[in-house]
Coordinates of C-alpha atoms in Angstrom, one line a residue:
M682 CA -166.5 -141.9 112.5
G683 CA -167.9 -145.5 112.4
V684 CA -168.1 -147.7 115.4
E685 CA -165.4 -150.0 114.1
H686 CA -163.1 -147.0 113.6
K687 CA -163.7 -145.9 117.2
R688 CA -163.1 -149.4 118.4
I689 CA -159.7 -149.7 116.7
T690 CA -158.6 -146.3 117.9
S691 CA -159.6 -147.2 121.5
A692 CA -157.7 -150.5 121.2
L693 CA -154.6 -148.6 119.9
L694 CA -154.7 -146.3 122.8
R695 CA -155.2 -149.1 125.3
E696 CA -152.2 -151.0 123.9
L697 CA -150.1 -147.9 123.9
R698 CA -150.8 -147.3 127.6
T699 CA -150.1 -150.9 128.5
S700 CA -146.8 -150.9 126.5
L701 CA -145.4 -147.6 127.5
I702 CA -146.3 -147.5 131.2
E703 CA -143.1 -149.4 132.2
H704 CA -140.8 -147.1 130.2
R705 CA -141.7 -143.8 131.9
D706 CA -138.1 -143.1 132.7
K707 CA -137.2 -143.0 129.0
E708 CA -137.7 -140.3 126.3
L709 CA -139.4 -140.7 123.0
R710 CA -137.1 -139.7 120.1
S711 CA -139.6 -140.6 117.4
I712 CA -143.1 -141.8 116.5
Y713 CA -143.8 -143.3 113.2
F714 CA -147.3 -143.8 111.8
G715 CA -146.9 -146.4 109.1
G716 CA -148.0 -149.8 108.0
G717 CA -151.3 -149.7 106.1
T718 CA -152.6 -146.2 105.4
P719 CA -152.5 -144.1 108.5
S720 CA -153.3 -141.0 106.5
L721 CA -156.8 -142.3 106.2
A722 CA -157.2 -141.9 109.9
N723 CA -158.9 -138.9 111.5
P724 CA -156.3 -136.3 112.4
R725 CA -158.0 -136.0 115.8
D726 CA -157.1 -139.6 116.5
I727 CA -153.5 -139.1 115.5
A728 CA -153.4 -136.1 117.9
E729 CA -154.8 -138.2 120.7
I730 CA -152.2 -141.0 120.1
I731 CA -149.4 -138.4 120.2
E732 CA -150.7 -136.7 123.3
T733 CA -151.2 -140.1 125.1
A734 CA -147.7 -141.2 124.2
N735 CA -146.3 -137.9 125.5
S736 CA -148.2 -138.2 128.7
L737 CA -146.7 -141.6 129.4
V738 CA -143.1 -141.2 128.1
P739 CA -142.1 -137.5 127.4
L740 CA -141.3 -136.6 123.8
A741 CA -137.8 -135.2 123.2
K742 CA -137.8 -131.5 122.3
D743 CA -136.7 -132.4 118.7
A744 CA -138.8 -135.6 118.5
E745 CA -139.5 -136.7 114.9
I746 CA -143.2 -137.6 114.3
T747 CA -143.6 -139.1 110.8
L748 CA -146.9 -140.0 109.0
E749 CA -147.0 -142.2 105.9
S750 CA -149.4 -141.1 103.2
N751 CA -150.6 -141.9 99.7
P752 CA -150.7 -139.0 97.3
T753 CA -154.5 -139.2 96.7
S754 CA -156.5 -135.9 96.7
A755 CA -158.4 -136.9 99.8
E756 CA -155.2 -137.5 101.8
V757 CA -153.5 -134.4 100.4
R758 CA -156.4 -132.3 101.7
K759 CA -155.7 -133.5 105.2
M760 CA -152.0 -132.6 105.4
Q761 CA -152.7 -129.3 107.2
E762 CA -154.8 -131.1 109.8
F763 CA -152.1 -133.7 110.4
K764 CA -149.6 -130.9 111.0
H765 CA -151.9 -129.4 113.6
A766 CA -152.2 -132.8 115.1
G767 CA -148.5 -132.9 115.9
V768 CA -147.0 -134.6 112.8
T769 CA -143.6 -133.1 112.0
R770 CA -142.4 -135.2 109.1
Y771 CA -144.4 -136.4 106.0
S772 CA -143.6 -139.6 104.0
I773 CA -145.4 -140.0 100.6
G774 CA -145.7 -143.2 98.6
V775 CA -145.1 -141.9 95.1
Q776 CA -143.3 -145.1 93.9
T777 CA -143.3 -144.3 90.2
L778 CA -144.2 -141.5 87.8
N779 CA -145.4 -144.0 85.1
D780 CA -149.2 -143.9 85.1
Q781 CA -149.6 -147.3 83.4
T782 CA -147.4 -148.9 86.1
L783 CA -149.4 -147.2 88.8
Q784 CA -152.6 -148.6 87.3
R785 CA -151.2 -152.1 87.2
M786 CA -150.2 -151.8 90.8
G787 CA -153.7 -150.7 91.7
R788 CA -152.6 -147.3 92.9
L789 CA -155.2 -144.5 92.9
H790 CA -153.0 -141.6 92.0
T791 CA -151.1 -140.5 88.8
G792 CA -147.4 -139.6 88.6
A793 CA -148.3 -135.9 88.4
E794 CA -150.5 -136.2 91.5
G795 CA -147.6 -137.8 93.3
L796 CA -145.3 -134.9 92.6
A797 CA -148.0 -132.4 93.4
A798 CA -148.4 -134.1 96.8
V799 CA -144.7 -133.8 97.4
D800 CA -144.8 -130.1 96.6
R801 CA -147.8 -129.5 98.9
A802 CA -146.1 -131.4 101.7
R803 CA -142.9 -129.3 101.3
S804 CA -144.9 -126.1 101.8
L805 CA -146.2 -127.5 105.2
F806 CA -143.2 -129.5 106.4
P807 CA -140.2 -127.7 104.9
G808 CA -137.0 -129.8 105.2
K809 CA -139.1 -132.7 106.6
V810 CA -140.6 -134.4 103.6
T811 CA -139.6 -137.8 102.1
F812 CA -141.0 -139.9 99.4
D813 CA -140.2 -143.3 97.8
M814 CA -139.4 -144.4 94.3
I815 CA -139.2 -148.0 93.0
F816 CA -137.2 -149.4 90.1
G817 CA -137.3 -152.7 88.3
F818 CA -140.8 -152.6 86.8
E819 CA -141.7 -154.5 83.7
G820 CA -140.5 -152.7 80.5
Q821 CA -138.4 -150.3 82.5
T822 CA -135.0 -149.5 80.9
V823 CA -132.0 -147.8 82.6
D824 CA -132.6 -144.6 80.5
R825 CA -136.3 -144.4 81.4
W826 CA -135.5 -145.0 85.1
R827 CA -132.9 -142.2 85.0
Q828 CA -135.4 -139.8 83.4
E829 CA -138.0 -140.7 86.0
L830 CA -135.7 -140.3 89.0
E831 CA -134.2 -137.1 87.6
T832 CA -137.7 -135.6 87.4
A833 CA -138.6 -136.8 90.9
L834 CA -135.4 -135.3 92.3
C835 CA -136.4 -131.9 91.0
H836 CA -139.3 -132.0 93.5
A837 CA -137.4 -133.6 96.4
D838 CA -137.0 -131.9 99.8
G839 CA -134.4 -133.2 102.2
H840 CA -134.9 -137.0 101.8
I841 CA -135.8 -139.7 99.3
S842 CA -135.9 -143.5 99.5
V843 CA -135.2 -145.7 96.5
Y844 CA -136.1 -149.3 96.4
Q845 CA -135.7 -152.2 94.0
L846 CA -139.1 -153.9 93.2
T847 CA -139.6 -156.8 95.5
V848 CA -141.5 -159.8 94.3
E849 CA -143.1 -161.4 97.3
P850 CA -144.1 -165.2 97.1
G851 CA -147.8 -165.7 96.8
T852 CA -148.5 -162.4 95.2
P853 CA -150.1 -162.0 91.7
L854 CA -146.8 -160.5 90.4
F855 CA -144.9 -163.6 91.8
R856 CA -147.2 -165.9 89.9
D857 CA -147.1 -163.8 86.7
R858 CA -143.4 -163.7 86.7
N859 CA -143.0 -167.5 87.3
A860 CA -145.5 -168.1 84.5
Q861 CA -143.5 -165.6 82.3
R862 CA -146.6 -163.5 81.8
V863 CA -144.4 -160.6 83.2
V864 CA -140.8 -160.2 82.4
L865 CA -138.9 -158.0 84.8
P866 CA -135.4 -156.4 84.2
N867 CA -132.6 -158.9 84.7
G868 CA -130.1 -158.6 87.5
D869 CA -127.5 -156.7 85.5
L870 CA -130.1 -154.1 84.5
Q871 CA -131.3 -153.7 88.0
A872 CA -127.7 -153.2 89.2
Q873 CA -127.3 -150.5 86.7
M874 CA -130.5 -148.9 87.9
Y875 CA -129.3 -149.0 91.4
E876 CA -125.9 -147.4 90.4
S877 CA -127.8 -144.7 88.5
A878 CA -129.8 -143.9 91.6
V879 CA -126.7 -143.5 93.6
E880 CA -125.1 -141.3 90.9
L881 CA -128.1 -139.1 90.3
C882 CA -128.9 -138.6 94.0
A883 CA -125.2 -137.6 94.7
S884 CA -125.3 -135.1 91.8
K885 CA -128.3 -133.4 93.5
G886 CA -126.5 -133.3 96.8
F887 CA -128.2 -136.3 98.4
R888 CA -125.9 -138.5 100.5
H889 CA -126.5 -142.3 100.3
Y890 CA -126.5 -142.9 104.1
E891 CA -128.4 -146.2 104.2
V892 CA -129.0 -149.0 101.6
S893 CA -132.3 -147.4 100.4
S894 CA -132.1 -143.9 101.8
Y895 CA -130.6 -140.6 100.6
A896 CA -130.5 -137.3 102.6
A897 CA -129.5 -133.8 101.7
S898 CA -128.1 -133.2 105.2
T899 CA -127.6 -135.1 108.5
E900 CA -130.7 -133.2 109.9
S901 CA -132.8 -134.7 107.0
E902 CA -131.9 -138.3 107.8
S903 CA -134.7 -140.4 109.3
V904 CA -134.3 -140.5 113.1
H905 CA -136.8 -143.3 113.3
N906 CA -135.3 -145.6 110.7
K907 CA -131.8 -144.9 112.0
G908 CA -133.0 -146.1 115.3
Y909 CA -133.6 -149.6 113.8
W910 CA -130.2 -149.8 112.2
Q911 CA -128.4 -148.5 115.3
G912 CA -130.0 -151.1 117.6
R913 CA -132.1 -148.7 119.6
Q914 CA -135.3 -149.8 121.4
W915 CA -138.7 -149.5 119.8
I916 CA -142.2 -150.4 120.6
G917 CA -144.7 -151.3 117.9
I918 CA -148.4 -150.7 118.5
G919 CA -151.2 -152.2 116.4
P920 CA -151.8 -155.4 114.3
S921 CA -148.6 -157.2 113.2
A922 CA -146.4 -154.6 114.9
H923 CA -142.9 -155.7 116.0
S924 CA -141.0 -154.5 119.0
R925 CA -137.4 -154.7 120.3
F926 CA -136.8 -153.4 123.8
V927 CA -135.1 -154.1 127.1
D928 CA -137.4 -155.3 129.8
P929 CA -137.0 -152.7 132.6
R930 CA -137.6 -155.4 135.3
S931 CA -135.3 -158.2 134.1
G932 CA -132.9 -156.2 132.0
K933 CA -133.3 -158.8 129.2
R934 CA -133.7 -157.9 125.5
I935 CA -137.2 -158.7 124.3
S936 CA -138.6 -159.3 120.8
S937 CA -142.4 -159.3 120.3
V938 CA -145.0 -159.2 117.6
R939 CA -148.7 -158.4 117.8
L940 CA -151.5 -160.5 116.4
P941 CA -152.0 -159.9 112.6
D942 CA -155.8 -160.3 112.5
I943 CA -157.3 -156.9 113.3
Q944 CA -160.4 -158.3 115.0
R945 CA -158.5 -160.8 117.2
W946 CA -156.0 -158.1 118.0
A947 CA -158.7 -155.6 119.1
Q948 CA -160.5 -158.3 121.2
M949 CA -157.2 -159.1 123.0
C950 CA -156.5 -155.4 123.6
E951 CA -160.0 -155.0 125.1
S952 CA -159.5 -158.1 127.2
I953 CA -155.9 -157.8 128.6
G954 CA -154.7 -154.4 127.3
H955 CA -152.5 -155.6 124.5
G956 CA -152.6 -157.8 121.4
T957 CA -149.2 -159.5 121.7
A958 CA -149.0 -162.8 119.8
K959 CA -145.4 -163.8 120.5
L960 CA -142.8 -162.6 123.0
D961 CA -139.2 -163.9 123.1
T962 CA -136.0 -163.2 124.9
V963 CA -133.3 -162.1 122.4
S964 CA -130.1 -164.1 123.1
E965 CA -126.7 -162.4 123.1
A966 CA -125.8 -164.3 120.0
E967 CA -128.9 -163.0 118.2
A968 CA -128.3 -159.4 119.4
K969 CA -124.7 -159.5 118.1
Q970 CA -125.8 -160.8 114.7
E971 CA -128.5 -158.1 114.5
A972 CA -126.1 -155.4 115.5
V973 CA -123.8 -156.2 112.6
V974 CA -126.6 -156.9 110.0
F975 CA -128.4 -153.7 110.8
G976 CA -125.3 -151.6 111.4
L977 CA -123.8 -152.4 108.0
R978 CA -126.9 -151.2 106.2
M979 CA -125.6 -147.7 106.9
L980 CA -122.6 -146.1 105.2
D981 CA -121.4 -144.9 108.6
G982 CA -121.2 -148.6 109.7
L983 CA -120.8 -149.9 113.2
T984 CA -118.3 -149.0 115.9
N985 CA -116.8 -151.2 118.6
S986 CA -118.5 -149.1 121.3
Q987 CA -122.0 -149.6 119.7
F988 CA -121.3 -153.4 119.3
A989 CA -120.1 -153.6 122.9
G990 CA -123.6 -152.6 124.1
V991 CA -124.9 -156.0 123.0
S992 CA -121.8 -158.1 123.2
N993 CA -120.8 -158.0 126.8
G994 CA -117.7 -156.1 125.9
Q995 CA -116.6 -158.2 122.9
I996 CA -115.2 -156.1 120.0
L997 CA -115.9 -156.6 116.3
E998 CA -112.5 -158.1 115.6
E999 CA -113.1 -160.9 118.2
Y1000 CA -116.6 -161.7 116.8
L1001 CA -116.3 -161.5 113.0
R1002 CA -114.5 -163.7 110.5
M1003 CA -111.7 -161.3 110.1
D1004 CA -110.0 -163.2 107.3
R1005 CA -113.1 -162.5 105.2
V1006 CA -113.4 -158.9 106.5
R1007 CA -109.7 -158.2 105.5
Q1008 CA -110.3 -159.6 102.0
Y1009 CA -113.4 -157.4 101.5
V1010 CA -111.3 -154.4 102.7
D1011 CA -108.6 -155.2 100.2
D1012 CA -111.1 -155.6 97.4
G1013 CA -112.7 -152.2 98.2
Y1014 CA -116.0 -153.4 99.7
L1015 CA -115.4 -152.6 103.4
L1016 CA -113.5 -150.1 105.5
Y1017 CA -112.1 -151.1 108.9
G1018 CA -110.1 -149.0 111.2
G1019 CA -110.3 -146.9 114.3
G1020 CA -112.7 -149.3 115.9
R1021 CA -115.3 -148.9 113.1
L1022 CA -116.4 -151.3 110.3
A1023 CA -118.3 -149.8 107.4
P1024 CA -119.3 -150.6 103.8
T1025 CA -118.0 -148.6 100.9
E1026 CA -120.5 -147.4 98.4
R1027 CA -119.6 -150.4 96.3
G1028 CA -120.0 -152.7 99.3
L1029 CA -123.4 -151.3 100.3
Q1030 CA -124.8 -152.5 96.9
V1031 CA -123.9 -156.1 97.8
I1032 CA -124.0 -156.0 101.6
D1033 CA -126.3 -159.0 102.0
S1034 CA -123.8 -161.2 100.2
I1035 CA -121.0 -159.8 102.4
L1036 CA -122.8 -160.4 105.6
V1037 CA -123.3 -164.0 104.9
E1038 CA -119.5 -164.5 104.8
I1039 CA -118.3 -162.3 107.7
V1040 CA -120.9 -163.0 110.4
P1041 CA -120.3 -166.3 112.2

């Protein structure tokens, strides 16, 4: 292990200790190693991070510990070691089975290697493997997408995530699309691809429980990601990591983000124990908006009791634009009753547009 690697691991551990020390009365329900390529890390370092976290805030008996990985041969060879380190759930970035598309994306694996990695992970983490697939690439048709996803689902374990290709400003793809060097499927085609994913996943027994997530059972749903959508507290460790938690001293909701530059972040951890770049108090208005925006990403939606946890007792009917809510209920996009607001399958597809209209 190089000096730089040791330094980063040491900084992570120091920030972990600083951040968790005030939450010793809590219980850790999940740990998620993501952002970047954590599977390139030494499994011994992963084990030390898990052990350190557990020594500060006890892990729940059924705690979910996920590690993101690319399906390269080097990373696949380390799966067994990561299991011994304490990882209980494996997430693989398959993304597409089209080798040409993978090459254009700069990925180092083939479609066949992606599926082989999923199969290997299933043998080590039965019932606890997920992978992602992306639609909306240049030249992709609805039929080709269906064939690709159908093949992928034959290898799926208990969970799969399906995303529409996102074109981020400032990226080469963004520039190529704007210059018309790349022509992506139009909105109608992408909508058909989305609907195909919902249909195919359902036919294989995968419930569409969140905008981009499908699970074969409740036990297979991502505990960690559901924590975001259900407004639970989380603490992010490492460069650019975000956190949302209640300050145990003041009782206020806090939002924070770490420094993005890895060198500056490490220096700050060595100096004061953490690399926090920004820390803000989350207002009640912001907390209520987040509760609805995140809660309606899930097919189970949001209950009045969940909302009351951030709204000082206010219920959804007192907060939302109910005339718009009732219209979306009548049109088949939302369900509202028994103190619960939830999207229908049809509504989940356009939930961002709905939220703009119902949240004040």
